[in-house]
Amino acid sequence: MNYISTRGQVAPIGFIDAVLMGLADDGGLLVPEQMPRLPQEQLSSWQRLSYPELALEVFSLFVGDEIPRGDLKKLVDDSYSTFRHEEVTPVRRIRDDLHVLELFHGPTFAFKDVALQFLGNLYAYISAKTDSIIHILGATSGDTGASAIEGVRGKEGIRICILHPNGKVSKVQELQMTTVDDANVLNLAVEGTFDDCQRIIKEIFAEVEFKHKYHLRAINSINIARILAQTVYYFYAYFRLAEQGHAGKVNFSVPTGNFGDIFAGYLAQKMGLPVGKLILATNENNILERFVKEGVYQPGEFRSTYSPSMDIQVASNFERYLYYLYGEDTAVVNSMMAAFKKEGRIVIPQDKLNLVQADFAAYGVQNDECLDAIAKYHEESKYLLDPHTACGIAAADALASEGQVTVTLSTAHPAKFDEAIQLRSIKQTFPDPIQALFDKPQFHTVVEGSNEAVKARLEKFF
Ligand SMILES: *Cc1c(COP(=O)(O)O)cnc(C)c1O
């Protein structure tokens, strides 16, 4: 399988090169040259596969023969053996019409482990196979950093440096990152905001000489391997409902920030999975809700909410969707993105909006509504939601119609966001691995929020 850029200026490359490239060299995003389309018989034959077996089949379609099947199987098995639940991503029934796909059973209790456990192993495999050094540099507002560090800690051939805003991530997120003492991990606590971290990273990646000298690689969700890994659980959830006798299409409600997770669902549908509506749940940062309802994509004012991993104004994966919305026409995507850069907004015509609304419905959840959903489900269903998942559930409740079944993706364990849960006076017991973090020593270096200060640290570390 080859990969091309949404902007059409990169010659087709194989899977491994696509993973290493991250952002496409022309500024676009990499997508498969052809989407595999599964015949019904093949879909049925996957029905009884375990999670790792299913992941192997899905990855095989996208990797092609670049990684021998035995090696790919080992990569997949290693990646999902670290999950605490034997089903990896189990589906919990809340009501007949509402199910929760629990994606938080990985090492850092957030859904990002599903993709980053695999990407970490894949980077180690590529490093060994091609005898190359891989230095990962990333910025995080919390979940990505912890998950990426867990994905590569102690692995040969890889070093990782993660920037986080000093004192501005949740306590559990901070501890998850900074209690790791492997020699290949460097945590930089930057004096500044997440935006400062992001800007520093972006500018360092733009210094081509520095980037090549230190073999810098990215881990954010623009990496195509992350998206592909996330398609797997849509299939898995669909099969679990089918097992319970549900025939027909299933809606998925997805707590959305950078549009990566829900875009994976869109790809699963393109591959032939019977998906009903993809419900795009946002918090008060609702640029994507406005896009689905009005056809206008325009960043608004940034709001801090109880679901910080969804506090995003410019969704980095959105360009991938535009590419498919416009019939895989890279010239159109190119000019739309250029216009977006100049004018700060994208407006699509009514015929395109009809297509968007055929696949997606959207709902922006207000802060109070999010906490209400947590309290309601805790009381009525004895099920504790984290604030991100609560946005997904609130959106599903707001949009669901009679007779339809919705699976809400649960993107984090409530223990990660206890600060919000406490606001409704709910007491939770932390799982042992999280409780244990509070007694461990922390390892991080506080740095000034400037490119020079960060680069000086990197030069010493790499
Ligand atoms: C990253 C994250 C999201 C948003 O996922 P996207 O792929 O960026 O849309 C939602 N919830 C949690 C807990 C996250 O960590």
Short mmCIF file of C-alpha atoms and ligand atoms in Angstrom, two decimals:
data_model
loop_
_atom_site.label_atom_id
_atom_site.label_comp_id
_atom_site.label_asym_id
_atom_site.label_seq_id
_atom_site.Cartn_x
_atom_site.Cartn_y
_atom_site.Cartn_z
CA MET A 1 0.00 0.00 0.00
CA ASN A 2 1.30 3.44 -0.92
CA TYR A 3 0.56 6.76 0.72
CA ILE A 4 0.09 10.16 -0.87
CA SER A 5 -0.37 13.69 0.45
CA THR A 6 -3.74 15.45 0.60
CA ARG A 7 -1.98 18.29 -1.25
CA GLY A 8 -0.65 16.04 -3.98
CA GLN A 9 2.97 17.23 -3.99
CA VAL A 10 4.64 14.12 -2.53
CA ALA A 11 5.49 11.11 -4.72
CA PRO A 12 3.78 7.93 -3.40
CA ILE A 13 5.69 6.34 -0.51
CA GLY A 14 5.36 3.05 1.37
CA PHE A 15 3.95 2.52 4.86
CA ILE A 16 7.24 2.81 6.79
CA ASP A 17 8.26 6.01 5.02
CA ALA A 18 4.78 7.41 5.65
CA VAL A 19 5.14 6.68 9.37
CA LEU A 20 8.57 8.32 9.46
CA MET A 21 7.46 11.36 7.47
CA GLY A 22 4.65 12.30 9.90
CA LEU A 23 3.46 15.58 8.38
CA ALA A 24 3.77 15.34 4.58
CA ASP A 25 6.71 17.28 3.15
CA ASP A 26 4.32 19.54 1.19
CA GLY A 27 2.51 20.55 4.39
CA GLY A 28 -0.42 18.20 3.74
CA LEU A 29 -1.38 14.97 5.48
CA LEU A 30 -0.66 11.45 4.27
CA VAL A 31 -3.54 9.20 3.25
CA PRO A 32 -3.70 5.72 1.68
CA GLU A 33 -3.51 5.89 -2.11
CA GLN A 34 -6.56 3.60 -2.26
CA MET A 35 -8.94 2.79 0.55
CA PRO A 36 -9.41 -0.97 0.90
CA ARG A 37 -13.06 -1.95 0.52
CA LEU A 38 -14.11 -5.11 2.37
CA PRO A 39 -16.61 -7.48 0.81
CA GLN A 40 -19.41 -8.61 3.16
CA GLU A 41 -17.97 -12.17 3.39
CA GLN A 42 -14.65 -10.83 4.64
CA LEU A 43 -16.38 -8.71 7.24
CA SER A 44 -18.33 -11.74 8.45
CA SER A 45 -15.16 -13.81 8.64
CA TRP A 46 -13.70 -11.25 11.10
CA GLN A 47 -16.67 -11.48 13.46
CA ARG A 48 -15.10 -13.84 15.99
CA LEU A 49 -11.52 -12.56 16.00
CA SER A 50 -9.89 -11.43 19.24
CA TYR A 51 -8.74 -7.80 19.38
CA PRO A 52 -5.10 -8.56 18.40
CA GLU A 53 -6.25 -10.92 15.62
CA LEU A 54 -8.54 -8.23 14.25
CA ALA A 55 -5.80 -5.58 14.50
CA LEU A 56 -3.47 -7.86 12.53
CA GLU A 57 -6.01 -8.22 9.70
CA VAL A 58 -6.68 -4.48 9.53
CA PHE A 59 -3.00 -3.52 9.63
CA SER A 60 -2.15 -6.11 6.96
CA LEU A 61 -4.39 -4.22 4.54
CA PHE A 62 -2.53 -0.95 5.11
CA VAL A 63 1.03 -2.20 5.52
CA GLY A 64 1.08 -4.43 2.44
CA ASP A 65 4.13 -6.68 2.21
CA GLU A 66 6.54 -4.16 3.71
CA ILE A 67 6.51 -5.90 7.09
CA PRO A 68 6.41 -9.73 7.04
CA ARG A 69 3.20 -11.05 8.59
CA GLY A 70 5.04 -12.84 11.42
CA ASP A 71 6.80 -9.60 12.42
CA LEU A 72 3.56 -7.64 12.21
CA LYS A 73 1.82 -10.22 14.40
CA LYS A 74 4.52 -9.87 17.05
CA LEU A 75 4.24 -6.06 16.93
CA VAL A 76 0.49 -6.25 17.42
CA ASP A 77 0.63 -8.91 20.15
CA ASP A 78 3.29 -6.97 22.09
CA SER A 79 1.29 -3.76 21.78
CA TYR A 80 -1.96 -5.12 23.20
CA SER A 81 -0.53 -7.46 25.83
CA THR A 82 0.08 -4.37 28.01
CA PHE A 83 -3.67 -3.73 28.34
CA ARG A 84 -5.29 -4.61 31.67
CA HIS A 85 -8.49 -6.01 30.14
CA GLU A 86 -8.41 -9.34 28.29
CA GLU A 87 -10.69 -7.92 25.58
CA VAL A 88 -8.39 -4.85 25.19
CA THR A 89 -11.33 -2.52 24.34
CA PRO A 90 -14.46 -4.06 25.93
CA VAL A 91 -17.99 -2.80 25.21
CA ARG A 92 -20.20 -2.06 28.25
CA ARG A 93 -23.98 -2.00 27.97
CA ILE A 94 -25.54 1.00 29.72
CA ARG A 95 -29.03 0.70 28.17
CA ASP A 96 -30.31 -1.28 25.18
CA ASP A 97 -29.75 1.77 22.99
CA LEU A 98 -26.53 3.01 24.63
CA HIS A 99 -23.20 1.23 24.95
CA VAL A 100 -19.77 2.44 25.99
CA LEU A 101 -16.62 1.32 24.19
CA GLU A 102 -13.99 1.45 26.93
CA LEU A 103 -10.72 2.53 25.36
CA PHE A 104 -8.90 3.31 28.62
CA HIS A 105 -7.49 -0.04 29.70
CA GLY A 106 -3.97 0.70 28.45
CA PRO A 107 -0.94 1.75 30.55
CA THR A 108 -1.91 5.44 30.91
CA PHE A 109 -5.70 5.02 31.20
CA ALA A 110 -6.47 7.04 28.03
CA PHE A 111 -7.49 5.92 24.56
CA LYS A 112 -4.27 7.23 23.03
CA ASP A 113 -2.51 4.09 24.31
CA VAL A 114 -4.33 2.02 21.68
CA ALA A 115 -2.39 3.77 18.93
CA LEU A 116 0.78 4.78 20.77
CA GLN A 117 1.60 1.36 22.21
CA PHE A 118 1.65 0.18 18.60
CA LEU A 119 3.51 3.22 17.25
CA GLY A 120 6.19 2.86 19.96
CA ASN A 121 6.81 -0.77 19.03
CA LEU A 122 6.72 0.12 15.34
CA TYR A 123 9.37 2.82 15.79
CA ALA A 124 11.58 0.34 17.68
CA TYR A 125 11.09 -2.21 14.89
CA ILE A 126 11.94 0.32 12.17
CA SER A 127 14.98 1.48 14.12
CA ALA A 128 16.33 -2.07 14.43
CA LYS A 129 15.47 -3.04 10.87
CA THR A 130 16.98 0.04 9.21
CA ASP A 131 19.71 0.56 11.79
CA SER A 132 18.62 4.15 12.33
CA ILE A 133 18.30 6.40 15.35
CA ILE A 134 14.86 7.71 16.25
CA HIS A 135 14.52 10.79 18.41
CA ILE A 136 10.95 11.71 19.22
CA LEU A 137 10.07 15.27 20.05
CA GLY A 138 6.55 16.27 21.07
CA ALA A 139 4.42 18.71 23.03
CA THR A 140 1.48 17.71 25.17
CA SER A 141 -1.40 19.17 27.12
CA GLY A 142 -1.50 15.89 29.04
CA ASP A 143 -2.63 12.59 27.56
CA THR A 144 -0.45 12.34 24.46
CA GLY A 145 2.79 12.87 26.38
CA ALA A 146 2.11 10.22 29.00
CA SER A 147 0.96 7.76 26.38
CA ALA A 148 3.89 8.37 24.03
CA ILE A 149 6.41 8.01 26.87
CA GLU A 150 4.83 4.70 27.93
CA GLY A 151 4.99 3.59 24.30
CA VAL A 152 8.78 3.91 24.01
CA ARG A 153 10.31 3.94 27.53
CA GLY A 154 13.32 1.66 27.77
CA LYS A 155 13.25 0.79 24.05
CA GLU A 156 16.50 0.51 22.19
CA GLY A 157 17.31 2.96 19.39
CA ILE A 158 14.75 5.50 20.56
CA ARG A 159 14.90 8.60 22.72
CA ILE A 160 11.92 10.76 23.54
CA CYS A 161 11.59 14.33 24.74
CA ILE A 162 8.17 15.70 25.70
CA LEU A 163 7.39 19.32 26.51
CA HIS A 164 4.50 20.10 28.82
CA PRO A 165 3.41 23.43 30.30
CA ASN A 166 4.81 23.51 33.85
CA GLY A 167 2.01 23.09 36.42
CA LYS A 168 -0.74 23.24 33.79
CA VAL A 169 -1.62 19.57 33.25
CA SER A 170 -3.78 17.47 35.60
CA LYS A 171 -1.95 16.00 38.61
CA VAL A 172 -2.29 12.43 37.39
CA GLN A 173 -1.14 13.37 33.90
CA GLU A 174 1.92 15.11 35.32
CA LEU A 175 2.80 12.14 37.52
CA GLN A 176 2.34 9.68 34.66
CA MET A 177 4.94 11.53 32.63
CA THR A 178 7.43 12.56 35.25
CA THR A 179 7.67 9.45 37.42
CA VAL A 180 9.29 7.59 34.51
CA ASP A 181 13.03 7.34 35.12
CA ASP A 182 14.22 5.45 32.02
CA ALA A 183 17.37 6.96 30.54
CA ASN A 184 15.76 7.43 27.11
CA VAL A 185 13.05 9.78 28.43
CA LEU A 186 13.38 13.53 28.97
CA ASN A 187 10.51 15.59 30.38
CA LEU A 188 10.81 19.32 29.90
CA ALA A 189 8.39 21.38 32.01
CA VAL A 190 8.20 24.61 30.06
CA GLU A 191 7.49 27.91 31.78
CA GLY A 192 4.52 28.92 29.66
CA THR A 193 1.31 27.54 28.16
CA PHE A 194 0.59 24.54 25.95
CA ASP A 195 0.54 26.92 22.97
CA ASP A 196 4.11 27.98 23.82
CA CYS A 197 5.19 24.31 23.87
CA GLN A 198 3.46 23.66 20.56
CA ARG A 199 5.03 26.73 18.93
CA ILE A 200 8.54 25.81 20.11
CA ILE A 201 8.17 22.28 18.70
CA LYS A 202 6.83 23.56 15.40
CA GLU A 203 9.70 26.01 15.01
CA ILE A 204 12.33 23.43 15.90
CA PHE A 205 10.88 20.98 13.35
CA ALA A 206 11.01 23.77 10.76
CA GLU A 207 14.80 24.10 11.25
CA VAL A 208 15.63 21.43 8.71
CA GLU A 209 19.33 21.23 9.56
CA PHE A 210 18.69 20.72 13.28
CA LYS A 211 15.89 18.26 12.52
CA HIS A 212 18.11 16.08 10.32
CA LYS A 213 21.18 16.33 12.53
CA TYR A 214 19.22 14.97 15.51
CA HIS A 215 16.92 12.59 13.59
CA LEU A 216 13.74 14.18 14.94
CA ARG A 217 10.41 12.35 14.58
CA ALA A 218 6.87 13.33 15.57
CA ILE A 219 4.18 11.47 17.50
CA ASN A 220 1.10 13.68 17.16
CA SER A 221 -2.11 12.40 15.62
CA ILE A 222 -1.21 13.58 12.14
CA ASN A 223 0.80 10.33 12.00
CA ILE A 224 -1.17 7.98 9.74
CA ALA A 225 -0.25 4.93 11.84
CA ARG A 226 -2.20 6.36 14.76
CA ILE A 227 -5.35 6.82 12.67
CA LEU A 228 -5.13 3.31 11.20
CA ALA A 229 -4.68 1.76 14.65
CA GLN A 230 -7.86 3.50 15.77
CA THR A 231 -10.04 2.06 12.99
CA VAL A 232 -9.72 -1.38 14.61
CA TYR A 233 -11.94 -0.74 17.62
CA TYR A 234 -14.85 0.47 15.49
CA PHE A 235 -14.93 -2.99 13.92
CA TYR A 236 -14.47 -4.64 17.29
CA ALA A 237 -17.41 -2.74 18.85
CA TYR A 238 -19.66 -3.43 15.88
CA PHE A 239 -19.00 -7.18 16.16
CA ARG A 240 -19.76 -7.19 19.92
CA LEU A 241 -23.16 -5.63 19.26
CA ALA A 242 -23.84 -8.05 16.42
CA GLU A 243 -23.10 -10.89 18.84
CA GLN A 244 -25.83 -9.57 21.12
CA GLY A 245 -28.28 -9.84 18.26
CA HIS A 246 -28.15 -6.29 16.99
CA ALA A 247 -28.54 -6.33 13.23
CA GLY A 248 -27.94 -3.27 11.11
CA LYS A 249 -26.13 -0.01 11.46
CA VAL A 250 -24.58 1.37 14.63
CA ASN A 251 -24.05 5.03 15.53
CA PHE A 252 -20.80 6.06 17.16
CA SER A 253 -20.54 9.10 19.41
CA VAL A 254 -16.96 10.37 19.62
CA PRO A 255 -15.51 12.99 22.02
CA THR A 256 -13.56 15.05 19.51
CA GLY A 257 -10.59 17.42 19.57
CA ASN A 258 -8.19 17.06 16.66
CA PHE A 259 -10.67 14.98 14.61
CA GLY A 260 -8.33 11.97 14.66
CA ASP A 261 -10.48 9.47 16.51
CA ILE A 262 -13.70 10.22 14.65
CA PHE A 263 -11.86 10.28 11.33
CA ALA A 264 -10.78 6.69 12.04
CA GLY A 265 -14.50 5.85 12.29
CA TYR A 266 -15.09 7.55 8.96
CA LEU A 267 -12.38 5.36 7.39
CA ALA A 268 -13.91 2.22 8.93
CA GLN A 269 -17.19 3.21 7.28
CA LYS A 270 -15.41 3.76 3.96
CA MET A 271 -13.98 0.26 4.29
CA GLY A 272 -17.51 -1.12 4.49
CA LEU A 273 -18.43 -1.17 8.18
CA PRO A 274 -22.20 -0.53 8.61
CA VAL A 275 -21.90 2.76 10.50
CA GLY A 276 -25.06 4.84 10.95
CA LYS A 277 -24.22 8.36 12.09
CA LEU A 278 -20.87 9.48 13.39
CA ILE A 279 -21.83 11.80 16.24
CA LEU A 280 -19.21 14.47 16.67
CA ALA A 281 -19.19 15.55 20.31
CA THR A 282 -17.34 18.73 21.20
CA ASN A 283 -17.14 20.83 24.34
CA GLU A 284 -17.48 24.63 24.31
CA ASN A 285 -14.67 24.77 21.76
CA ASN A 286 -17.19 23.93 19.07
CA ILE A 287 -15.63 24.82 15.72
CA LEU A 288 -16.41 21.35 14.38
CA GLU A 289 -20.01 21.44 15.58
CA ARG A 290 -20.47 24.66 13.62
CA PHE A 291 -18.88 23.07 10.57
CA VAL A 292 -21.30 20.12 10.59
CA LYS A 293 -24.34 22.33 11.22
CA GLU A 294 -23.54 25.33 9.04
CA GLY A 295 -20.73 24.36 6.69
CA VAL A 296 -18.40 27.02 8.09
CA TYR A 297 -15.02 26.04 9.50
CA GLN A 298 -13.67 28.98 11.46
CA PRO A 299 -11.69 28.93 14.71
CA GLY A 300 -13.32 30.90 17.49
CA GLU A 301 -12.25 32.02 20.93
CA PHE A 302 -10.37 29.46 23.04
CA ARG A 303 -12.21 28.23 26.16
CA SER A 304 -10.83 26.19 29.06
CA THR A 305 -13.21 23.35 29.90
CA TYR A 306 -13.40 20.22 32.07
CA SER A 307 -12.37 18.16 29.04
CA PRO A 308 -8.96 19.74 28.28
CA SER A 309 -7.96 17.15 25.66
CA MET A 310 -10.78 18.51 23.51
CA ASP A 311 -9.85 22.19 24.03
CA ILE A 312 -8.78 22.61 20.44
CA GLN A 313 -9.63 25.24 17.87
CA VAL A 314 -7.81 24.03 14.75
CA ALA A 315 -8.35 20.30 14.27
CA SER A 316 -5.18 18.90 12.74
CA ASN A 317 -6.87 15.94 10.99
CA PHE A 318 -9.65 17.94 9.39
CA GLU A 319 -7.74 18.27 6.11
CA ARG A 320 -7.92 14.50 5.66
CA TYR A 321 -11.70 14.68 5.72
CA LEU A 322 -11.77 17.59 3.23
CA TYR A 323 -9.75 15.40 0.87
CA TYR A 324 -12.48 12.74 0.82
CA LEU A 325 -15.33 15.25 0.86
CA TYR A 326 -13.92 16.70 -2.35
CA GLY A 327 -13.57 13.35 -4.10
CA GLU A 328 -9.82 12.92 -3.42
CA ASP A 329 -9.05 16.02 -5.46
CA THR A 330 -5.69 17.26 -4.16
CA ALA A 331 -5.80 20.46 -6.22
CA VAL A 332 -9.02 21.55 -4.51
CA VAL A 333 -7.62 20.70 -1.05
CA ASN A 334 -4.49 22.65 -1.85
CA SER A 335 -6.38 25.80 -2.78
CA MET A 336 -8.83 25.46 0.13
CA MET A 337 -6.01 25.20 2.65
CA ALA A 338 -4.21 28.15 1.07
CA ALA A 339 -7.43 30.17 1.31
CA PHE A 340 -7.88 29.05 4.93
CA LYS A 341 -4.39 30.30 5.75
CA LYS A 342 -5.17 33.69 4.20
CA GLU A 343 -8.77 34.21 5.27
CA GLY A 344 -8.94 32.11 8.44
CA ARG A 345 -12.08 30.26 7.38
CA ILE A 346 -13.48 27.63 5.03
CA VAL A 347 -17.06 27.74 3.76
CA ILE A 348 -18.49 24.77 1.85
CA PRO A 349 -21.48 24.92 -0.52
CA GLN A 350 -24.89 23.33 0.24
CA ASP A 351 -24.32 20.17 -1.85
CA LYS A 352 -21.16 19.41 0.13
CA LEU A 353 -22.89 20.23 3.41
CA ASN A 354 -25.54 17.65 2.53
CA LEU A 355 -22.77 15.06 2.19
CA VAL A 356 -21.27 16.08 5.54
CA GLN A 357 -24.65 15.77 7.23
CA ALA A 358 -25.28 12.36 5.69
CA ASP A 359 -22.28 11.00 7.61
CA PHE A 360 -22.07 13.23 10.70
CA ALA A 361 -24.26 14.82 13.32
CA ALA A 362 -22.72 17.20 15.85
CA TYR A 363 -23.40 18.57 19.30
CA GLY A 364 -21.37 20.96 21.47
CA VAL A 365 -21.64 20.20 25.19
CA GLN A 366 -21.61 23.09 27.68
CA ASN A 367 -19.52 22.83 30.86
CA ASP A 368 -22.53 22.34 33.14
CA GLU A 369 -24.09 19.81 30.82
CA CYS A 370 -20.90 17.77 30.99
CA LEU A 371 -20.95 17.66 34.79
CA ASP A 372 -24.71 16.93 34.73
CA ALA A 373 -24.10 13.89 32.55
CA ILE A 374 -21.42 12.63 34.96
CA ALA A 375 -23.79 13.01 37.94
CA LYS A 376 -26.78 11.50 36.11
CA TYR A 377 -25.05 8.33 34.93
CA HIS A 378 -23.27 7.90 38.23
CA GLU A 379 -26.61 7.97 40.00
CA GLU A 380 -28.87 6.17 37.53
CA SER A 381 -26.50 3.62 36.01
CA LYS A 382 -23.77 3.40 38.67
CA TYR A 383 -21.28 4.19 35.95
CA LEU A 384 -18.66 6.90 36.38
CA LEU A 385 -17.80 8.86 33.23
CA ASP A 386 -14.72 10.99 32.75
CA PRO A 387 -15.53 14.51 31.45
CA HIS A 388 -14.51 13.68 27.84
CA THR A 389 -16.68 10.58 27.71
CA ALA A 390 -19.47 12.56 29.38
CA CYS A 391 -19.43 14.95 26.39
CA GLY A 392 -19.82 11.93 24.10
CA ILE A 393 -22.75 10.59 26.13
CA ALA A 394 -24.45 13.97 26.40
CA ALA A 395 -24.19 14.39 22.61
CA ALA A 396 -25.56 10.88 22.03
CA ASP A 397 -28.51 11.62 24.32
CA ALA A 398 -29.19 14.94 22.62
CA LEU A 399 -29.16 13.53 19.09
CA ALA A 400 -30.30 9.91 19.37
CA SER A 401 -33.51 8.93 17.67
CA GLU A 402 -35.91 6.15 18.54
CA GLY A 403 -34.85 2.64 17.64
CA GLN A 404 -31.19 3.43 17.00
CA VAL A 405 -28.24 2.02 18.87
CA THR A 406 -25.28 4.21 19.77
CA VAL A 407 -21.83 3.28 20.97
CA THR A 408 -20.06 6.12 22.80
CA LEU A 409 -16.29 5.96 22.78
CA SER A 410 -14.88 6.31 26.28
CA THR A 411 -11.59 8.09 25.79
CA ALA A 412 -10.28 8.26 29.37
CA HIS A 413 -10.66 6.70 32.81
CA PRO A 414 -12.37 9.03 35.32
CA ALA A 415 -9.38 8.82 37.70
CA LYS A 416 -7.36 10.94 35.26
CA PHE A 417 -9.73 13.87 35.70
CA ASP A 418 -10.70 13.72 39.36
CA GLU A 419 -10.60 17.54 39.63
CA ALA A 420 -13.80 17.74 37.53
CA ILE A 421 -15.49 14.71 39.12
CA GLN A 422 -15.07 16.26 42.58
CA LEU A 423 -17.10 19.29 41.51
CA ARG A 424 -20.20 17.10 41.75
CA SER A 425 -19.06 15.68 45.10
CA ILE A 426 -18.45 12.23 43.69
CA LYS A 427 -15.74 10.25 45.44
CA GLN A 428 -13.86 7.66 43.43
CA THR A 429 -11.24 5.12 44.37
CA PHE A 430 -8.19 5.31 42.14
CA PRO A 431 -7.00 2.13 40.44
CA ASP A 432 -3.77 0.83 42.05
CA PRO A 433 -1.39 1.87 39.24
CA ILE A 434 -2.65 5.47 39.52
CA GLN A 435 -2.62 5.52 43.33
CA ALA A 436 0.96 4.24 43.28
CA LEU A 437 2.11 7.26 41.24
CA PHE A 438 1.65 9.59 44.21
CA ASP A 439 4.51 7.94 46.12
CA LYS A 440 7.07 7.95 43.31
CA PRO A 441 9.85 10.51 42.77
CA GLN A 442 9.43 12.87 39.80
CA PHE A 443 11.99 13.51 37.09
CA HIS A 444 11.65 16.63 35.02
CA THR A 445 13.62 19.70 34.11
CA VAL A 446 12.00 23.11 34.25
CA VAL A 447 13.06 25.26 31.29
CA GLU A 448 12.37 28.75 30.12
CA GLY A 449 9.88 28.89 27.23
CA SER A 450 12.31 29.75 24.44
CA ASN A 451 13.61 27.79 21.45
CA GLU A 452 17.23 28.31 22.57
CA ALA A 453 16.65 26.95 26.06
CA VAL A 454 14.85 23.86 24.70
CA LYS A 455 17.43 23.26 21.97
CA ALA A 456 20.28 23.46 24.49
CA ARG A 457 18.59 20.71 26.54
CA LEU A 458 18.00 18.60 23.45
CA GLU A 459 21.63 18.84 22.34
CA LYS A 460 22.73 17.53 25.73
CA PHE A 461 20.15 14.73 25.71
CA PHE A 462 20.46 13.42 22.13
C1 LIG B 1 -6.94 13.13 22.63
C2 LIG B 1 -8.21 12.98 23.36
C3 LIG B 1 -9.46 13.27 22.77
C4 LIG B 1 -9.59 13.83 21.37
O1 LIG B 1 -9.23 12.94 20.36
P1 LIG B 1 -8.96 13.47 18.86
O2 LIG B 1 -8.45 12.30 18.13
O3 LIG B 1 -7.93 14.57 19.01
O4 LIG B 1 -10.25 13.99 18.33
C5 LIG B 1 -10.62 13.03 23.51
N1 LIG B 1 -10.55 12.57 24.77
C6 LIG B 1 -9.38 12.29 25.39
C7 LIG B 1 -9.38 11.81 26.79
C8 LIG B 1 -8.16 12.50 24.71
O5 LIG B 1 -7.00 12.22 25.33
#
